[in-house]
Coordinates of C-alpha atoms in Angstrom, one line a residue:
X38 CA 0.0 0.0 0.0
X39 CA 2.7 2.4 0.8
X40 CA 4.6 1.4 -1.9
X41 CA 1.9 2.3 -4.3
X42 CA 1.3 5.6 -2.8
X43 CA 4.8 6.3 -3.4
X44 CA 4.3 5.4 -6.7
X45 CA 1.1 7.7 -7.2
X46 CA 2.8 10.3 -5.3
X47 CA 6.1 10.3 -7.9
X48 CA 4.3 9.9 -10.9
X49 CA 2.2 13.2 -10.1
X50 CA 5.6 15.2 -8.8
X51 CA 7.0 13.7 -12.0
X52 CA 3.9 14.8 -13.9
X53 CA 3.7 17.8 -12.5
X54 CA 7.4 19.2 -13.2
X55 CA 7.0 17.9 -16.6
X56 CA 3.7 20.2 -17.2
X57 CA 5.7 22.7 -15.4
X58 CA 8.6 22.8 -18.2
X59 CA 6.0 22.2 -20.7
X60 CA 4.6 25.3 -20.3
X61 CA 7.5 27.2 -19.4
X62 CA 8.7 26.1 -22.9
X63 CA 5.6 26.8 -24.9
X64 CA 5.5 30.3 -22.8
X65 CA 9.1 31.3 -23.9
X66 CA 8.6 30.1 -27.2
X67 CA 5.8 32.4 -27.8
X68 CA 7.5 35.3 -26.0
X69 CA 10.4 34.5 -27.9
X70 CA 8.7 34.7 -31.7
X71 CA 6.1 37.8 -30.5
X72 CA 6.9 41.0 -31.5
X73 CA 5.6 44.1 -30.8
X74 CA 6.4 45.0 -34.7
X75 CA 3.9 42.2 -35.5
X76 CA 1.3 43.0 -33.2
X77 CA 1.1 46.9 -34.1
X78 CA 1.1 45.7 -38.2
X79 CA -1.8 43.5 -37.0
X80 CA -4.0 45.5 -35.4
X81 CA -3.8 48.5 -38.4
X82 CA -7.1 49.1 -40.3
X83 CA -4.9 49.8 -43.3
X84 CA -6.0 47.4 -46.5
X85 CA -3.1 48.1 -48.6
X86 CA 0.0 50.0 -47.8
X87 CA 1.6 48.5 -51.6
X88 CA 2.5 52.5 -52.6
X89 CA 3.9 53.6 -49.2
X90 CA 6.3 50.6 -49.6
X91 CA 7.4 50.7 -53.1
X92 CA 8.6 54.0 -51.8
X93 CA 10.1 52.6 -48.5
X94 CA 11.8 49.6 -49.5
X95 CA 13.5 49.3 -45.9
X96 CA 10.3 49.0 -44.1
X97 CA 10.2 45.3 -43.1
X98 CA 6.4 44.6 -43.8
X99 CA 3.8 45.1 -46.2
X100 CA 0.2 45.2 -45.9
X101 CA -2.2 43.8 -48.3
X102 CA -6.1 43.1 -48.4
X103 CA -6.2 39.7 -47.2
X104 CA -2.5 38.9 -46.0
X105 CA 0.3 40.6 -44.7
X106 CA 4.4 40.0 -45.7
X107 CA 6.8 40.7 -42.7
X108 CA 10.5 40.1 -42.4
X109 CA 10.2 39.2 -38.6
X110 CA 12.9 40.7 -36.1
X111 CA 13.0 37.7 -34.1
X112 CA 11.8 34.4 -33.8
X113 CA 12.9 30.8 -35.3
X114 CA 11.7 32.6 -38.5
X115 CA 13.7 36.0 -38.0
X116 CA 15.2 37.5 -41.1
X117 CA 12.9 34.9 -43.5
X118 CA 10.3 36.4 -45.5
X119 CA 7.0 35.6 -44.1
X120 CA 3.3 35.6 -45.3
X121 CA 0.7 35.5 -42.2
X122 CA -3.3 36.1 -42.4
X123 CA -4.5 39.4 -41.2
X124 CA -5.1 37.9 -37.4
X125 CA -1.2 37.6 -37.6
X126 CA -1.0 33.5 -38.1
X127 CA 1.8 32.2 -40.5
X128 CA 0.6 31.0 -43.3
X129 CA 3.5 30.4 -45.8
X130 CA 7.3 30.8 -45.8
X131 CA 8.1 32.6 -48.9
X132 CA 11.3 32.8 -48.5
X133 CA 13.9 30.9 -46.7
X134 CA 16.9 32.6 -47.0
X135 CA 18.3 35.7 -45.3
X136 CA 16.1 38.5 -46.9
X137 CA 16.8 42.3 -47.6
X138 CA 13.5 43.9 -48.9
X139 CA 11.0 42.9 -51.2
X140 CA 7.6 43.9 -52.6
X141 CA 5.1 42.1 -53.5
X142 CA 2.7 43.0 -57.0
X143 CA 0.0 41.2 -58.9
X144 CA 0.4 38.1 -57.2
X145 CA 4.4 37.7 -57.3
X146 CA 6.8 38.8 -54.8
X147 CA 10.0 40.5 -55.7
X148 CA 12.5 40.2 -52.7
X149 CA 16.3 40.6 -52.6
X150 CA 19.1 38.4 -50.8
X151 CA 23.2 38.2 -50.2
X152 CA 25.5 36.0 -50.8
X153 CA 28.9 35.9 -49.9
X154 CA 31.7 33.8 -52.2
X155 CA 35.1 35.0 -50.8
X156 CA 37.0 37.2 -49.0
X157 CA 34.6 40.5 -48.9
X158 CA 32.8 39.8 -51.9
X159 CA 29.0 40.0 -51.6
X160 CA 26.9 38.8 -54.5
X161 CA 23.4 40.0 -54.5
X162 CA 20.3 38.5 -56.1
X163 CA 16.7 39.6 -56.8
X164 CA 14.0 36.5 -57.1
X165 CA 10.7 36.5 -58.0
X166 CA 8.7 34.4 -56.3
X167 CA 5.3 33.3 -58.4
X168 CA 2.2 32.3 -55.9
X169 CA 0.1 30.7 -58.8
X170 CA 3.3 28.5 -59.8
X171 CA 5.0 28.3 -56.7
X172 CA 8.7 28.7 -58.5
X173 CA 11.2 31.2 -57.5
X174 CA 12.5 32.5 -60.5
X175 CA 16.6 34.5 -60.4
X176 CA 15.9 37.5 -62.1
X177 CA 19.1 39.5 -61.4
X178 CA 22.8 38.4 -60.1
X179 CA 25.5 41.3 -59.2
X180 CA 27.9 42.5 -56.4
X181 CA 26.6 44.4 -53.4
X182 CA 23.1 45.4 -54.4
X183 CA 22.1 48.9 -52.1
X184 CA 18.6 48.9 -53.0
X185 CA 15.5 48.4 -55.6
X186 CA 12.5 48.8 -56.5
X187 CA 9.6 48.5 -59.2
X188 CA 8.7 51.7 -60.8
X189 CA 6.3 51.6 -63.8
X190 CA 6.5 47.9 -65.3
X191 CA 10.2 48.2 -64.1
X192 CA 12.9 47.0 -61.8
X193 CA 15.5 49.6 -60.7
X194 CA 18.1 48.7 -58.5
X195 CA 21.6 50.4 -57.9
X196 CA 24.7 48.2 -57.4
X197 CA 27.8 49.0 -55.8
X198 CA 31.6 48.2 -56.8
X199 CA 33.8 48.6 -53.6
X200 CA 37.0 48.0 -55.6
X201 CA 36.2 51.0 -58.3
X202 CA 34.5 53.0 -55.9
X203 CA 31.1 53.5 -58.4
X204 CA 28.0 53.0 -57.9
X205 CA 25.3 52.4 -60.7
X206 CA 21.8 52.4 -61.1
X207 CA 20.1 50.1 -63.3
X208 CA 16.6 49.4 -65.3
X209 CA 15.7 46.3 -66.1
X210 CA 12.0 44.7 -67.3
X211 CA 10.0 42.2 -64.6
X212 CA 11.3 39.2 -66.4
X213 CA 15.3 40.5 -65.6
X214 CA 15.8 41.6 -68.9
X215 CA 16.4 44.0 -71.2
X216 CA 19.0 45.9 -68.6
X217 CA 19.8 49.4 -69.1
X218 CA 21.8 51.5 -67.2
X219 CA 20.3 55.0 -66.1
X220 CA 23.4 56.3 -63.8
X221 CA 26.9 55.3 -63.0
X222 CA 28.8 58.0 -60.9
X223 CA 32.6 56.8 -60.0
X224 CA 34.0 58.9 -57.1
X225 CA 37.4 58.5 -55.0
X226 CA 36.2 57.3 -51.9
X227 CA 33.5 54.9 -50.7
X228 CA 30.5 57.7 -50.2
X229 CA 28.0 55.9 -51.8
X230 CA 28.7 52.8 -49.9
X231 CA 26.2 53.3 -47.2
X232 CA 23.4 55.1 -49.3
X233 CA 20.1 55.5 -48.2
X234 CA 17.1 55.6 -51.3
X235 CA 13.7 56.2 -51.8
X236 CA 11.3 56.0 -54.6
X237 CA 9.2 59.2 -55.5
X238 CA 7.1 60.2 -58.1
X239 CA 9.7 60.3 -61.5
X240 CA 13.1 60.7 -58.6
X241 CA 14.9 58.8 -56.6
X242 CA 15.5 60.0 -53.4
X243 CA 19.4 59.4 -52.5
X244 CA 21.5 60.0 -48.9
X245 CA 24.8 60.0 -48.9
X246 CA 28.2 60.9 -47.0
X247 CA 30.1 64.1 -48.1
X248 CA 33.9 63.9 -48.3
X249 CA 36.2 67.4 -47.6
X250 CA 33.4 68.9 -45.2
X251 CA 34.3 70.1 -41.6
X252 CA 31.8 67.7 -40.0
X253 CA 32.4 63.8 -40.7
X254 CA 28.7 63.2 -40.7
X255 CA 27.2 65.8 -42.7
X256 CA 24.5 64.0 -45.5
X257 CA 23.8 65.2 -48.6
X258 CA 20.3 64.8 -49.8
X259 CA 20.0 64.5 -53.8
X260 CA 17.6 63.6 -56.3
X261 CA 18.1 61.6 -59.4
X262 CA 15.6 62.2 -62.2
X263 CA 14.3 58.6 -64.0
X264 CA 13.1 61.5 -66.8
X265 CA 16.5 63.1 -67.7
X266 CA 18.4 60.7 -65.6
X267 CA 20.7 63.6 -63.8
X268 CA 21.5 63.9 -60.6
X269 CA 20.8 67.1 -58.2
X270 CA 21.9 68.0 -54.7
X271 CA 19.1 69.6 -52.9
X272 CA 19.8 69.9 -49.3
X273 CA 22.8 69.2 -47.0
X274 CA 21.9 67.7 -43.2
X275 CA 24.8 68.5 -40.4
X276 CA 24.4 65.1 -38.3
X277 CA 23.3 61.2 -40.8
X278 CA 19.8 60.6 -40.2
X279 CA 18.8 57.0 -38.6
X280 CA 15.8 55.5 -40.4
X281 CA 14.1 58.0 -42.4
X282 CA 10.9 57.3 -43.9
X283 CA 9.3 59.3 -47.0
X284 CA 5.4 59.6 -46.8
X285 CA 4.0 61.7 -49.7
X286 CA 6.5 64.4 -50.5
X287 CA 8.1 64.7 -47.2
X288 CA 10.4 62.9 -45.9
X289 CA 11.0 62.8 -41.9
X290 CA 14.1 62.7 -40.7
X291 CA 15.4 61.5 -36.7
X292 CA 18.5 63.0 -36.2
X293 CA 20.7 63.9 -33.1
X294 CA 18.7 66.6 -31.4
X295 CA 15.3 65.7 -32.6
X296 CA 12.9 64.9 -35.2
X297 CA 12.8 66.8 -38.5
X298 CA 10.5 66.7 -41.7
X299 CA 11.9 67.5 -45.1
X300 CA 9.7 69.1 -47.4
X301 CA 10.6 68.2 -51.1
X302 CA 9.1 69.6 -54.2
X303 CA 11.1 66.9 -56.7
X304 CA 10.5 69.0 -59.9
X305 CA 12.2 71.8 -58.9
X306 CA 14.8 69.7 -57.0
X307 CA 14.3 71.8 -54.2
X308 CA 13.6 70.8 -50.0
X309 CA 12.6 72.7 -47.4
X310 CA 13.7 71.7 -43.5
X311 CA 11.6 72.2 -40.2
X312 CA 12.4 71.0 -36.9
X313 CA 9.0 68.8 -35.5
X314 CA 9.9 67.6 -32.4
X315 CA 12.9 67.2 -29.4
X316 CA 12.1 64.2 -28.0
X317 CA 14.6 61.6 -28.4
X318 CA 13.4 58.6 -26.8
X319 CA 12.8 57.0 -30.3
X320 CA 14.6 54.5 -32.6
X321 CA 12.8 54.9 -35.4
X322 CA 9.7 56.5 -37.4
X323 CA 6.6 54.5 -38.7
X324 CA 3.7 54.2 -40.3
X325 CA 0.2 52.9 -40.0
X326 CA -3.5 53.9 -40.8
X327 CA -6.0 54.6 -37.9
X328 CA -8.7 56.9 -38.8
X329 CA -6.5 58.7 -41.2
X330 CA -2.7 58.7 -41.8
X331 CA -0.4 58.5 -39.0
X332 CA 2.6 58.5 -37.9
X333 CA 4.1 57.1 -35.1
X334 CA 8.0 56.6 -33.4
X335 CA 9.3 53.6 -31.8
X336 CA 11.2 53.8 -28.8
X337 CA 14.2 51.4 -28.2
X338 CA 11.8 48.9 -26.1
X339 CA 9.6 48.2 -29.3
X340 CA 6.6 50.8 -27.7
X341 CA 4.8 52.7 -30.3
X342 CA 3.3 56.3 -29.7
X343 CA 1.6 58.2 -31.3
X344 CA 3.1 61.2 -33.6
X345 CA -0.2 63.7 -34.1
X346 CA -0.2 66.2 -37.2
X347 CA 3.0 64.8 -38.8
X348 CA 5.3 64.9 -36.3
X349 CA 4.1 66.7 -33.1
X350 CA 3.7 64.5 -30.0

């Protein structure tokens, strides 16, 4: 009798520690993939945010009517591309590899990865990924790609040669072909290594370092026209800007001292700057749709707050 009450009594303190770990396990695991990123994207009334991307090719999701792409920020999935239902459930792995950007259009994501084959030498590809066929197709193959994007029917991207110092910027059609090249600037040092871009209507909206100034860190804003294909400085920044984001024709800037919003009127190649807010408790601008179009920082904990009329806390 005693024996089997030691027996009951060890198989429920075994049973119990193991529905202990159990859920301590599943508990981390789903603390460990959440993300307040993922949450926030979930809970936005926005339907399709498709434009605002193609112009922000560094923001790590995209929203679409019934689904929702997402390069996750952690997780056993972090750095994949993602496709989850609009309640925020994975539905499909579209991509497995390591992931840079991407846009999806008309059914067929476009997305961007890196490859390494030596000492320092990146190659970059662009795939397309077809959801009727299910094939990812290799539409483009290059060193060091900075950035692309799809502008009317076409794929521009701008590749980077660290060992001549020049960056170019390419068209190509949706199939990979057909590649023209629309600028190729060659300079002495690396400046354009660490660009920042931006689609606009007709531009593209380039950061980059400026050598012989005073300050290390100044940024020079310029413009490059897909019409007439030249380039055109249009405002210099004393301090680099950490994670811009271009909504409309403005693009808002956080820099040292606070948070700024750069009014551009890309025709004219002209910008206008003005100073929104000092707080600094942020890591980086976003974007989502409430009852009309906000936008909202992110503080270094992954909180969210609102940023009322464009900027003003």
């Amino acid at each position: 009798m005693k024996i089997q009450i030691r027996i009951m009594v060890s198989v429920s303190v075994l049973a119990g520690s193991v529905a202990i770990i159990f859920l301590a396990y599943f508990g981390f695991r789903n603390w460990y993939n959440s993300s307040a990123i993922t949450d926030w994207i979930v809970s936005s009334e926005e339907q399709d945010t498709t434009e605002r991307h193609r112009q922000n090719m560094e923001e790590s999701y995209q929203i679409l009517p019934d689904h929702i792409l997402l390069i996750p920020d952690k997780g056993e999935d972090r750095h994949k591309l993602v496709r989850l239902n609009r309640q925020g459930k994975t539905e499909q792995i579209v991509a497995e590899e390591e992931v840079d950007s991407f846009l999806e259009l008309n059914q067929k994501v476009y997305y961007d990865v890196w490859g390494y084959t030596g000492w320092d030498d990146e190659i970059s590809r662009i795939y397309c990924y077809d959801y009727e066929t299910k094939e990812h197709t290799l539409l483009i193959e290059c060193p060091d790609i900075n950035w692309f994007s799809v502008y009317q029917d076409q794929i521009i991207y701008v590749c980077h040669d660290s060992m001549e110092g020049q960056m170019q910027v390419y068209s190509c059609d949706l199939l990979g072909k057909n590649k023209k090249v629309l600028y190729q600037a060659k300079r002495e040092t690396e400046d354009y290594y660490d660009c920042q871009f931006f689609l606009t209507e007709n531009q593209i909206l380039l950061l980059y370092d400026i050598e012989d100034t005073k300050s290390a860190n100044d940024c020079q804003i310029a413009m490059l026209s897909l019409k007439t294909k030249e380039m055109r400085d249009i405002i210099t920044l004393e301090t680099w800007p950490w994670k811009p984001f271009l909504l409309g024709q403005s693009l808002f800037v956080l820099q040292e001292d606070a948070l700024y919003q750069i009014m551009l009127e890309p025709e004219k190649g002209l910008a206008d700057k003005k100073r929104l807010s000092g707080d600094k408790d942020y890591d980086e601008i976003a974007c989502l749709y409430g009852k009309g179009e906000d936008l909202y920082s992110r503080n270094y904990d992954g909180e969210f707050r609102l940023l009322s009329e464009r900027g003003n806390p």
